[in-house]
Amino acid sequence: MQVKEILRVKGNRLLSIEPSGRAAEAVKTMTEENLGSLVVLDRGRMVGVLTFREILGALASRGGTLGDVLVRDIMSRDPVTTTPDMEVNDLRRTMLESGARYLPVLQDDKLLGVISFRDVAKAVLEEQDFENKMLKGYIKNWPA
């Protein structure tokens, strides 16, 4: 299974924020939309990613408040990315080795979506369930 198959199932809804946006507004959007990350776009180009990890770090270093902190001040500027053709096992390995829970998917510098660790886990589980059903059917119909 490849990343593009996960993106197809996930849909094409992608929320973003500008670097000049307020971190508190990003938190509001992420909470309302049940998202763990927002892509940071500047004039249509990805310049970073904002996840709850960066937000929690900002809260910890600022005494529990975000105040007027801007997204550009706390975003991850050089996130690990993937391509739509990456195999899911390679994607899992990349996420585990880098510690990234969200990976932007890029093709020719065009942002196609974001894959989360949860998306990967769900895809792997569905693939294993399908394989198990196929194997059980094969064994059930085994010639005597």
CSV table of C-alpha atoms in Angstrom, one decimal:
chain,number,residue,atom,x,y,z
A,1,MET,CA,0.0,0.0,0.0
A,2,GLN,CA,1.2,3.5,-0.8
A,3,VAL,CA,0.7,6.9,0.7
A,4,LYS,CA,-1.6,8.0,-2.2
A,5,GLU,CA,-4.0,5.2,-1.3
A,6,ILE,CA,-4.3,6.5,2.3
A,7,LEU,CA,-4.8,10.0,1.0
A,8,ARG,CA,-7.6,8.9,-1.3
A,9,VAL,CA,-9.5,7.3,1.6
A,10,LYS,CA,-8.8,10.2,3.9
A,11,GLY,CA,-10.2,12.8,1.4
A,12,ASN,CA,-8.9,16.1,0.2
A,13,ARG,CA,-9.8,18.5,3.0
A,14,LEU,CA,-6.7,20.3,4.1
A,15,LEU,CA,-6.7,23.2,6.6
A,16,SER,CA,-3.8,25.6,6.9
A,17,ILE,CA,-2.7,28.8,8.6
A,18,GLU,CA,-0.4,31.6,7.6
A,19,PRO,CA,2.9,32.3,9.5
A,20,SER,CA,1.5,35.6,10.6
A,21,GLY,CA,-1.5,33.9,12.2
A,22,ARG,CA,-1.8,33.7,16.0
A,23,ALA,CA,-1.0,30.5,17.7
A,24,ALA,CA,-4.2,30.8,19.9
A,25,GLU,CA,-6.3,30.9,16.7
A,26,ALA,CA,-4.5,27.8,15.4
A,27,VAL,CA,-5.3,26.0,18.7
A,28,LYS,CA,-9.0,27.0,18.3
A,29,THR,CA,-9.1,25.7,14.7
A,30,MET,CA,-7.3,22.5,15.6
A,31,THR,CA,-9.6,21.8,18.5
A,32,GLU,CA,-12.8,22.6,16.5
A,33,GLU,CA,-11.7,20.4,13.6
A,34,ASN,CA,-10.2,17.6,15.7
A,35,LEU,CA,-6.8,18.1,14.0
A,36,GLY,CA,-3.3,17.4,15.4
A,37,SER,CA,-1.6,19.7,12.9
A,38,LEU,CA,-2.0,22.6,10.5
A,39,VAL,CA,0.2,23.2,7.5
A,40,VAL,CA,1.7,26.6,7.5
A,41,LEU,CA,1.3,28.3,4.0
A,42,ASP,CA,2.8,31.5,2.8
A,43,ARG,CA,1.5,32.6,-0.5
A,44,GLY,CA,0.4,29.1,-1.3
A,45,ARG,CA,3.8,27.5,-0.5
A,46,MET,CA,4.4,25.3,2.5
A,47,VAL,CA,6.8,26.9,4.9
A,48,GLY,CA,6.2,24.7,8.0
A,49,VAL,CA,3.9,22.7,10.1
A,50,LEU,CA,2.3,23.5,13.4
A,51,THR,CA,1.4,20.5,15.7
A,52,PHE,CA,0.3,20.2,19.3
A,53,ARG,CA,3.9,19.4,20.1
A,54,GLU,CA,5.0,22.9,19.2
A,55,ILE,CA,2.0,24.5,20.9
A,56,LEU,CA,2.7,22.6,24.1
A,57,GLY,CA,6.3,23.7,24.0
A,58,ALA,CA,5.3,27.3,23.6
A,59,LEU,CA,2.8,27.0,26.5
A,60,ALA,CA,5.5,25.4,28.7
A,61,SER,CA,8.1,28.1,27.9
A,62,ARG,CA,5.5,31.0,28.4
A,63,GLY,CA,4.0,30.0,31.7
A,64,GLY,CA,0.9,28.3,30.3
A,65,THR,CA,-0.3,31.1,28.0
A,66,LEU,CA,0.1,31.8,24.3
A,67,GLY,CA,-0.8,35.5,24.4
A,68,ASP,CA,0.1,37.1,21.0
A,69,VAL,CA,2.5,34.4,19.9
A,70,LEU,CA,2.6,34.1,16.1
A,71,VAL,CA,2.7,30.8,14.3
A,72,ARG,CA,6.0,31.7,12.6
A,73,ASP,CA,7.6,31.9,16.1
A,74,ILE,CA,6.8,28.3,17.1
A,75,MET,CA,6.2,26.3,13.9
A,76,SER,CA,8.4,23.5,12.7
A,77,ARG,CA,10.2,25.1,9.7
A,78,ASP,CA,11.7,22.0,8.1
A,79,PRO,CA,9.3,19.1,8.7
A,80,VAL,CA,9.9,15.6,7.5
A,81,THR,CA,7.8,15.1,4.3
A,82,THR,CA,6.8,12.1,2.2
A,83,THR,CA,5.7,11.5,-1.4
A,84,PRO,CA,2.5,9.8,-2.6
A,85,ASP,CA,4.5,6.8,-3.9
A,86,MET,CA,6.1,5.9,-0.6
A,87,GLU,CA,5.2,2.4,0.7
A,88,VAL,CA,3.4,2.4,4.0
A,89,ASN,CA,6.1,0.3,5.7
A,90,ASP,CA,8.7,2.9,4.7
A,91,LEU,CA,6.4,5.6,5.9
A,92,ARG,CA,6.0,3.9,9.3
A,93,ARG,CA,9.8,3.6,9.6
A,94,THR,CA,10.3,7.3,8.7
A,95,MET,CA,7.7,8.4,11.3
A,96,LEU,CA,9.2,6.2,14.0
A,97,GLU,CA,12.8,7.2,13.3
A,98,SER,CA,12.0,10.9,13.0
A,99,GLY,CA,9.4,11.0,15.8
A,100,ALA,CA,7.1,12.9,13.5
A,101,ARG,CA,3.4,12.2,14.0
A,102,TYR,CA,2.3,14.2,10.9
A,103,LEU,CA,4.0,14.2,7.5
A,104,PRO,CA,3.1,16.6,4.7
A,105,VAL,CA,2.7,14.7,1.4
A,106,LEU,CA,4.5,16.6,-1.5
A,107,GLN,CA,4.7,15.9,-5.2
A,108,ASP,CA,6.8,18.3,-7.3
A,109,ASP,CA,6.7,20.8,-4.4
A,110,LYS,CA,2.8,20.7,-4.4
A,111,LEU,CA,1.2,19.9,-1.1
A,112,LEU,CA,-1.3,17.0,-1.5
A,113,GLY,CA,-2.2,16.5,2.1
A,114,VAL,CA,-1.0,15.4,5.5
A,115,ILE,CA,-0.6,11.9,6.8
A,116,SER,CA,-0.9,11.2,10.5
A,117,PHE,CA,0.4,8.3,12.5
A,118,ARG,CA,-3.2,7.4,13.1
A,119,ASP,CA,-4.0,7.3,9.4
A,120,VAL,CA,-1.1,4.9,8.9
A,121,ALA,CA,-2.1,2.7,11.8
A,122,LYS,CA,-5.7,2.5,10.4
A,123,ALA,CA,-4.5,1.7,6.9
A,124,VAL,CA,-2.2,-1.1,8.2
A,125,LEU,CA,-5.0,-2.6,10.4
A,126,GLU,CA,-7.5,-2.6,7.4
A,127,GLU,CA,-4.9,-4.2,5.2
A,128,GLN,CA,-4.2,-6.9,7.8
A,129,ASP,CA,-7.9,-7.5,8.3
A,130,PHE,CA,-8.3,-8.0,4.5
A,131,GLU,CA,-5.3,-10.4,4.4
A,132,ASN,CA,-6.7,-12.4,7.3
A,133,LYS,CA,-10.1,-12.8,5.7
A,134,MET,CA,-8.4,-14.0,2.4
A,135,LEU,CA,-6.2,-16.5,4.3
A,136,LYS,CA,-9.1,-17.8,6.3
A,137,GLY,CA,-11.2,-18.3,3.1
A,138,TYR,CA,-8.3,-20.0,1.4
A,139,ILE,CA,-7.7,-22.4,4.4
A,140,LYS,CA,-11.5,-23.1,4.7
A,141,ASN,CA,-11.6,-24.1,1.0
A,142,TRP,CA,-8.4,-26.2,1.2
A,143,PRO,CA,-8.7,-29.4,-0.9
A,144,ALA,CA,-9.0,-32.5,1.3
